[in-house]
GROMACS .gro file of C-alpha atoms in nm:
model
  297
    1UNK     CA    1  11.730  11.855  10.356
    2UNK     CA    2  11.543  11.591  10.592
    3UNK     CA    3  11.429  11.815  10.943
    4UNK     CA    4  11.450  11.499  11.126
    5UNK     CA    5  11.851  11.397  10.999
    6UNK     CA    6  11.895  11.775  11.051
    7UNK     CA    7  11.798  11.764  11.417
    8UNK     CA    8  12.030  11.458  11.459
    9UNK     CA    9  12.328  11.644  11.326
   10UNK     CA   10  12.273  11.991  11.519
   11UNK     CA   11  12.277  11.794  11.848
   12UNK     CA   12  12.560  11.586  11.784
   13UNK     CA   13  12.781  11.914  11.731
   14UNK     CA   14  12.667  12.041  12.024
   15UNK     CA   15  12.733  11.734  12.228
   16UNK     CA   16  13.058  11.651  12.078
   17UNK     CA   17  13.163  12.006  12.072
   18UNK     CA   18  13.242  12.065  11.709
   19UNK     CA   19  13.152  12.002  11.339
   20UNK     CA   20  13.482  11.771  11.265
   21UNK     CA   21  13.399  11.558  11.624
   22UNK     CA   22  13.008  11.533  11.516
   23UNK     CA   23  13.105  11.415  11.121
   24UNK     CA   24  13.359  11.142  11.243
   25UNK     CA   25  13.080  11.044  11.478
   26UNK     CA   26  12.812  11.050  11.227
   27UNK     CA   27  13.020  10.854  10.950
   28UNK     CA   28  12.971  11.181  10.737
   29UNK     CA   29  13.186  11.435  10.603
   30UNK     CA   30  13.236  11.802  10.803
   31UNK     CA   31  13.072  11.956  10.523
   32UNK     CA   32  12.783  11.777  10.513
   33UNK     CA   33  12.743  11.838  10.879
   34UNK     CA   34  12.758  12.235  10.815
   35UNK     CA   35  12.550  12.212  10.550
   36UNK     CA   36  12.235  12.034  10.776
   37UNK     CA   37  12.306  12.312  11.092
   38UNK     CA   38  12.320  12.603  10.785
   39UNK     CA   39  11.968  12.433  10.663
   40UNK     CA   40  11.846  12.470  10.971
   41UNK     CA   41  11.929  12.808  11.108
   42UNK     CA   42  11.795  12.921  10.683
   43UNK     CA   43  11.471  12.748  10.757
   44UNK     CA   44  11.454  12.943  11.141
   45UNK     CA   45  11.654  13.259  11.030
   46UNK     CA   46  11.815  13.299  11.288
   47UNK     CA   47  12.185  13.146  11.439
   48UNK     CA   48  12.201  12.870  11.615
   49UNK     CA   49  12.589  12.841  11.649
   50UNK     CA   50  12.862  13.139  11.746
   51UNK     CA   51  13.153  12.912  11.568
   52UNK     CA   52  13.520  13.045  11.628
   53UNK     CA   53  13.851  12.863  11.492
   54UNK     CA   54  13.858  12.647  11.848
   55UNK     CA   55  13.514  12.613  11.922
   56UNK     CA   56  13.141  12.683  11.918
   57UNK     CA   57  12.887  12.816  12.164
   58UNK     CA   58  12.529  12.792  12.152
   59UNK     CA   59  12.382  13.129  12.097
   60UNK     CA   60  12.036  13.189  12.302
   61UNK     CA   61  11.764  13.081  12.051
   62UNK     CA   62  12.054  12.774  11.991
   63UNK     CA   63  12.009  12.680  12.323
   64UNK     CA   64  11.617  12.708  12.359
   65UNK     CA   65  11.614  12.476  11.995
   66UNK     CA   66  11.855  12.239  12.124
   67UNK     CA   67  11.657  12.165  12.438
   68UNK     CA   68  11.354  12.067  12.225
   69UNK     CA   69  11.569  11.883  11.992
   70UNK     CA   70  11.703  11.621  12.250
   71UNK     CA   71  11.325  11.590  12.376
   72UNK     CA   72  11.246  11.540  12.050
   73UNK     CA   73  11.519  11.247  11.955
   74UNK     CA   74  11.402  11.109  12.317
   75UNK     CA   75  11.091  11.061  12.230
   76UNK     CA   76  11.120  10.929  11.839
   77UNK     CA   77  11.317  10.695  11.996
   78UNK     CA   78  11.106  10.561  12.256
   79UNK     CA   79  10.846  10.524  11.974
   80UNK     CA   80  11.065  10.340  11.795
   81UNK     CA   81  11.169  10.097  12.099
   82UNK     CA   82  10.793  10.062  12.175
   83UNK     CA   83  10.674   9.983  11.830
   84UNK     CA   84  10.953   9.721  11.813
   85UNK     CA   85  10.871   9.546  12.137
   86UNK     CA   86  10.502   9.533  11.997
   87UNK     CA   87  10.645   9.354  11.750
   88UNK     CA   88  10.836   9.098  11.905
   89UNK     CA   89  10.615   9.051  12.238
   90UNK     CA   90  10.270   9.036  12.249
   91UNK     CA   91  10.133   9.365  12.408
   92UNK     CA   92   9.818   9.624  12.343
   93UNK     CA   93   9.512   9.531  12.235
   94UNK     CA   94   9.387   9.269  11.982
   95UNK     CA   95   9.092   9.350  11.810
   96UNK     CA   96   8.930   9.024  11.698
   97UNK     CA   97   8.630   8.974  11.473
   98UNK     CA   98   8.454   8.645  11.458
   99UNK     CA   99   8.140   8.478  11.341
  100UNK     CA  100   7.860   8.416  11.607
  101UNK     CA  101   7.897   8.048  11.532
  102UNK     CA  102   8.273   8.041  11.567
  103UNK     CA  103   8.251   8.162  11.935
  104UNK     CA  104   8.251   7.837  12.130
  105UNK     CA  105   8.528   7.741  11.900
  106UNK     CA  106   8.723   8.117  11.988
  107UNK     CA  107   8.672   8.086  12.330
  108UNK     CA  108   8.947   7.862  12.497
  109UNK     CA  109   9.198   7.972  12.254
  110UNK     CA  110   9.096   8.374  12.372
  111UNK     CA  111   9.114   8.227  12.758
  112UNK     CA  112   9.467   8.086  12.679
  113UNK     CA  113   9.614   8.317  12.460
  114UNK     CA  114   9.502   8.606  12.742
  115UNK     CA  115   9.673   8.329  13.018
  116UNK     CA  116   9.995   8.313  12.821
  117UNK     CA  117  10.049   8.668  12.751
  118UNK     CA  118   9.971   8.919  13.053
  119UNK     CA  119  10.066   9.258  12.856
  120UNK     CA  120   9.761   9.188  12.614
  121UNK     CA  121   9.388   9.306  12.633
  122UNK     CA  122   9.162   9.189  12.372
  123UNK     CA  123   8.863   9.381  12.198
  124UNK     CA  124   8.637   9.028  12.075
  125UNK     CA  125   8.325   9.171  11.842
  126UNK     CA  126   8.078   8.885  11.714
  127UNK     CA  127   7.881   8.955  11.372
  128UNK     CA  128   7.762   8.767  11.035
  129UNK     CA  129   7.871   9.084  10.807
  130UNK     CA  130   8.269   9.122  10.771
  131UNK     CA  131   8.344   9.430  10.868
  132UNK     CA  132   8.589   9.676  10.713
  133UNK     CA  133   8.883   9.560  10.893
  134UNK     CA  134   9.090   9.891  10.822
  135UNK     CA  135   8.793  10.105  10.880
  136UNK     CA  136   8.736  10.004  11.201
  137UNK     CA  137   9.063   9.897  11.303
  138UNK     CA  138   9.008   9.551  11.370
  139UNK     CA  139   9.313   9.375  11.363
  140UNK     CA  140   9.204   8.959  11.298
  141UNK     CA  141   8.926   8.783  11.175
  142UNK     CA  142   8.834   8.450  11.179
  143UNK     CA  143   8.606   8.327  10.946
  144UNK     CA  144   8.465   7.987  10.819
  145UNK     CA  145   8.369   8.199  10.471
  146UNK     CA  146   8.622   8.387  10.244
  147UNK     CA  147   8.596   8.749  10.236
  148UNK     CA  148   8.539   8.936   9.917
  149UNK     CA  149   8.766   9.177   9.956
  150UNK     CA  150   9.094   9.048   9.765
  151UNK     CA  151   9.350   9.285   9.909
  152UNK     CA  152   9.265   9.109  10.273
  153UNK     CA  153   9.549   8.845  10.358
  154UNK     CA  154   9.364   8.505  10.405
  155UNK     CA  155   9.537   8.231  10.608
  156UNK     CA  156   9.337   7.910  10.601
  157UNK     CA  157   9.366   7.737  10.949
  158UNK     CA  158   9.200   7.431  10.927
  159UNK     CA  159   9.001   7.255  10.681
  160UNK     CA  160   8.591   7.110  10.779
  161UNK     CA  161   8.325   6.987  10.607
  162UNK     CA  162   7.931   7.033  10.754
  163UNK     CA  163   7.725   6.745  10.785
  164UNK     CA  164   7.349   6.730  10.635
  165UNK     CA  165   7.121   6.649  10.951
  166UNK     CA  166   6.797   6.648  11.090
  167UNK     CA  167   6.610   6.613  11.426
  168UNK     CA  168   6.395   6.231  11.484
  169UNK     CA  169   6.120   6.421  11.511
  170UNK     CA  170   6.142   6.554  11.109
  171UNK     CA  171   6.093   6.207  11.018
  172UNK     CA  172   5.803   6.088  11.261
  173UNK     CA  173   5.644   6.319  10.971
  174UNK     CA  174   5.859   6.319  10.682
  175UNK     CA  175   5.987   6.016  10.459
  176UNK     CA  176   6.405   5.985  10.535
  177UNK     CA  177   6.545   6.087  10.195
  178UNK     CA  178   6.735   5.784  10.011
  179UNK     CA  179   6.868   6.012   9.717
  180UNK     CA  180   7.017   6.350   9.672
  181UNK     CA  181   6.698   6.479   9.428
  182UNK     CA  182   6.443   6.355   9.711
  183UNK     CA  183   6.590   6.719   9.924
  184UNK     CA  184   6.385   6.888   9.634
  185UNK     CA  185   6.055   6.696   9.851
  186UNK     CA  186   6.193   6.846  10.173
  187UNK     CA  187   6.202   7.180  10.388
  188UNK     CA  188   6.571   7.252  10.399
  189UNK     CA  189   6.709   7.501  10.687
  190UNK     CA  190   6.968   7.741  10.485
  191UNK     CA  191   7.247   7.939  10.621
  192UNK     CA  192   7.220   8.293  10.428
  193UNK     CA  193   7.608   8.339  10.335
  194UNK     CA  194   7.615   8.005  10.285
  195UNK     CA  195   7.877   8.010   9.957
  196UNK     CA  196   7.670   7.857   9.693
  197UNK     CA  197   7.311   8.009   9.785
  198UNK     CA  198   7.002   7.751   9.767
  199UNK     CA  199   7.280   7.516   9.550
  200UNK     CA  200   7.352   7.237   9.825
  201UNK     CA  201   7.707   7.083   9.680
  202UNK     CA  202   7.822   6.714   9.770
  203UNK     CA  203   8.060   6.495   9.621
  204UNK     CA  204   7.874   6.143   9.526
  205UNK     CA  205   7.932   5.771   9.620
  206UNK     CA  206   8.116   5.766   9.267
  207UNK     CA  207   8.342   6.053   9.375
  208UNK     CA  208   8.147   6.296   9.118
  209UNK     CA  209   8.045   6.640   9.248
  210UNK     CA  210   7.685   6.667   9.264
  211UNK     CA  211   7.448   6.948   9.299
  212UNK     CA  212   7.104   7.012   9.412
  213UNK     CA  213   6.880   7.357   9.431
  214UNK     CA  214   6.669   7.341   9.780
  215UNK     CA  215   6.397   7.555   9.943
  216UNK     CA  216   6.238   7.615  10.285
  217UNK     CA  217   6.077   7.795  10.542
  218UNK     CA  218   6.389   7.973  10.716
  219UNK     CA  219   6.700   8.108  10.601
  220UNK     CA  220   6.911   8.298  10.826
  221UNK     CA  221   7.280   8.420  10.904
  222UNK     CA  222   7.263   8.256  11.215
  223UNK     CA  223   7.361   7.932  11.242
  224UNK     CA  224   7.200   7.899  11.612
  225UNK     CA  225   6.856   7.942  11.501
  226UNK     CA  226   6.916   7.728  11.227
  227UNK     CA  227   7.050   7.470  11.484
  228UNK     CA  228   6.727   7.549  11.677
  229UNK     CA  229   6.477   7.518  11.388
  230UNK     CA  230   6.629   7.187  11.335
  231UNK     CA  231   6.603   7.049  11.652
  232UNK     CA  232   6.241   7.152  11.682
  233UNK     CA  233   6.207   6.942  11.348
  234UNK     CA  234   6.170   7.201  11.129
  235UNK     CA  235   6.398   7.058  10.867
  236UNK     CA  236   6.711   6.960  10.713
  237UNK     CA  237   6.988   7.131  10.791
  238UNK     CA  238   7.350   7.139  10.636
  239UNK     CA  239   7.521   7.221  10.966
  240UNK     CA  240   7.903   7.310  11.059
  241UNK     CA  241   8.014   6.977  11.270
  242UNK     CA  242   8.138   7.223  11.522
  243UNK     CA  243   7.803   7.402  11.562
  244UNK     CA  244   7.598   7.019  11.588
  245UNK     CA  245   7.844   6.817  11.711
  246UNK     CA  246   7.714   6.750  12.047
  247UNK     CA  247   7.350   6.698  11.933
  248UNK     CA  248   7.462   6.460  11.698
  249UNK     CA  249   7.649   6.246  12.013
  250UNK     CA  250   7.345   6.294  12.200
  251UNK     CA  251   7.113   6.188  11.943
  252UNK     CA  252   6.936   6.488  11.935
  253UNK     CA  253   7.007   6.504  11.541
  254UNK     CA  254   7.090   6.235  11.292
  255UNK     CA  255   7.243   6.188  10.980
  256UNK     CA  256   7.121   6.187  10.643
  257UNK     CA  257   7.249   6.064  10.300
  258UNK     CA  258   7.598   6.021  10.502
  259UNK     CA  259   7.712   5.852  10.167
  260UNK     CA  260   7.672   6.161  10.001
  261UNK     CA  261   8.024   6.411  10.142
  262UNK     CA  262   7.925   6.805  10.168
  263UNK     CA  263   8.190   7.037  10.026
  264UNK     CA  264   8.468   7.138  10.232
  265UNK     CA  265   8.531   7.450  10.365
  266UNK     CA  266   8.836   7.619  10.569
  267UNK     CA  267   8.864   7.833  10.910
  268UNK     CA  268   9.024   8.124  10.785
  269UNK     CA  269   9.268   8.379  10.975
  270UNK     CA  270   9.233   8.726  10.784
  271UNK     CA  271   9.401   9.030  10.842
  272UNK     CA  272   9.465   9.343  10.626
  273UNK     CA  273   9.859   9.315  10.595
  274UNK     CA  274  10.122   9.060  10.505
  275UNK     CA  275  10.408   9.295  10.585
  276UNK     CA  276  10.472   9.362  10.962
  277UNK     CA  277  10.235   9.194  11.110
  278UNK     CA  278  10.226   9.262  11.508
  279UNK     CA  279  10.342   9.014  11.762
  280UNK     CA  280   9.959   9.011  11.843
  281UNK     CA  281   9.814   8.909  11.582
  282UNK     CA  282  10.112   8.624  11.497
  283UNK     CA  283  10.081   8.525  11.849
  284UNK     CA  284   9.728   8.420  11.832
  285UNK     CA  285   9.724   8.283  11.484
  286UNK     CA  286   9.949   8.030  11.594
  287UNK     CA  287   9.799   7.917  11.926
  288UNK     CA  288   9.504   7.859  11.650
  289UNK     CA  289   9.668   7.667  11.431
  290UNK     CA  290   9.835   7.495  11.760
  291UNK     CA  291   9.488   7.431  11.848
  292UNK     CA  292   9.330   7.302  11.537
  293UNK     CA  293   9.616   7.063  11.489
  294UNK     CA  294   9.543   6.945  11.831
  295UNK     CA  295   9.182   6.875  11.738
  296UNK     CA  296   9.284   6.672  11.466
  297UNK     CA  297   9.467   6.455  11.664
   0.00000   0.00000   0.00000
């Protein structure tokens, strides 16, 4: 028989005083409730109960088991009342992972999502490589790249679409490209997880997806020194909008081939379980979304 429905059982004879009392409290017949306290003074040999035809008494090793018994129910079910407040209130800690890139778009959402619920701390790790989320027990990741790992639950947040630039100072020494093929001619900055590899993917003026294999001097998994490289006019650069946004406003980059539209890609939200996902982890997935749709507007 189950120990733990067992343990239930013994103390409610006890408390109620008899097996007939503890089966009409336990919605279960008196048999059944002799049958758990036999189980368990078999599995201890020795009695728990002195029963006589008007009551029972706890014998001395009944006593001593029925002490740790009710400490035992106590604490199951303070387990059970703290994992269900974790998940219907934001509390504990959030392990996030993000990309290095993503973190000025993280930020004010980690700020406001630590504002808004007091009873959470939150564990923020910044890396190119996904991690093993189970592994190492991080709870969320945001990601502008898929994972590969199928069994990973992948909720895309918001779409975006990166935006081929370049510094002025490329083209005080360059020609400006007029066509896709003329980025075979030119020194093109590449992100290394970049989905496609060295295969740049736009959709043309004619609404045809077009394709074009580039080279240069850097690639890298950061898009900061890519940012960098390009600023110092190192070379083209298919950039996230989020990462060059502001140099673009400040003229520090400019566009190039802006009739030709980059690929999209999403934001993603990824975390290792559909089922029971913690208030945590809900909570800050849709102060994201909030956020994004705010963006947008």
């Amino acid at each position: 028989m189950d120990r733990l429905t067992s343990l239930t059982v013994f103390t409610k004879v006890v408390d109620c005083g008899g097996f007939s009392a503890a089966a009409r409290r336990l919605t279960m017949s008196t048999s059944m409730v002799c049958s758990h306290v036999q189980a368990l003074e078999e599995h201890l040999g020795a009695r728990l109960l002195n029963r006589t035809t008007r009551k029972i008494n706890l014998t001395e090793v009944g006593k001593a088991y029925y002490e740790r018994c009710i400490r035992i129910l106590a604490d199951l079910d303070e387990a059970d009342q703290a994992a269900s407040a974790l998940q219907t209130k934001p509390k504990g800690t959030l392990r996030l992972f993000t990309n290095a890139h993503m973190a000025r778009v993280i930020a004010p959402v980690v700020s406001q999502f630590l504002k808004a619920h007091p009873e959470v701390s939150m564990d923020v790790s910044v890396g190119e490589h996904m991690p093993n989320m189970i592994e190492e027990g991080i709870d969320l990741a945001i990601r502008t790249t898929p994972p590969r790992d199928s069994s990973l639950i992948v909720r895309r947040l918001a779409g975006w679409r990166p935006v081929l630039c370049a510094s002025p100072g490329y083209f005080e020494h360059n020609p400006k490209p007029q066509r896709l093929a003329d980025l075979a001619q030119h020194n093109c900055l590449q992100y290394a997880f970049y989905p496609y590899g060295n295969e740049w993917r736009f959709t043309g003026p004619n609404s045809k997806p077009v394709r074009i294999t580039v080279k240069g001097s850097l690639i890298s998994a950061s898009a900061e020194i890519l940012r960098q490289a390009a600023l110092d006019g190192h070379g083209l650069f298919l950039a996230p909008t989020f990462v060059v946004g502001e140099d673009l406003d400040a003229g520090r980059l400019v566009h190039v081939l802006d009739r030709y539209q980059p690929g999209e890609f999403s934001i993603n939200a990824i975390y290792p379980h559909r089922r029971y996902v913690s208030a945590k982890v809900r909570g800050f997935i849709d102060l994201l979304v909030e956020q994004s749709a705010n963006a947008r507007k």
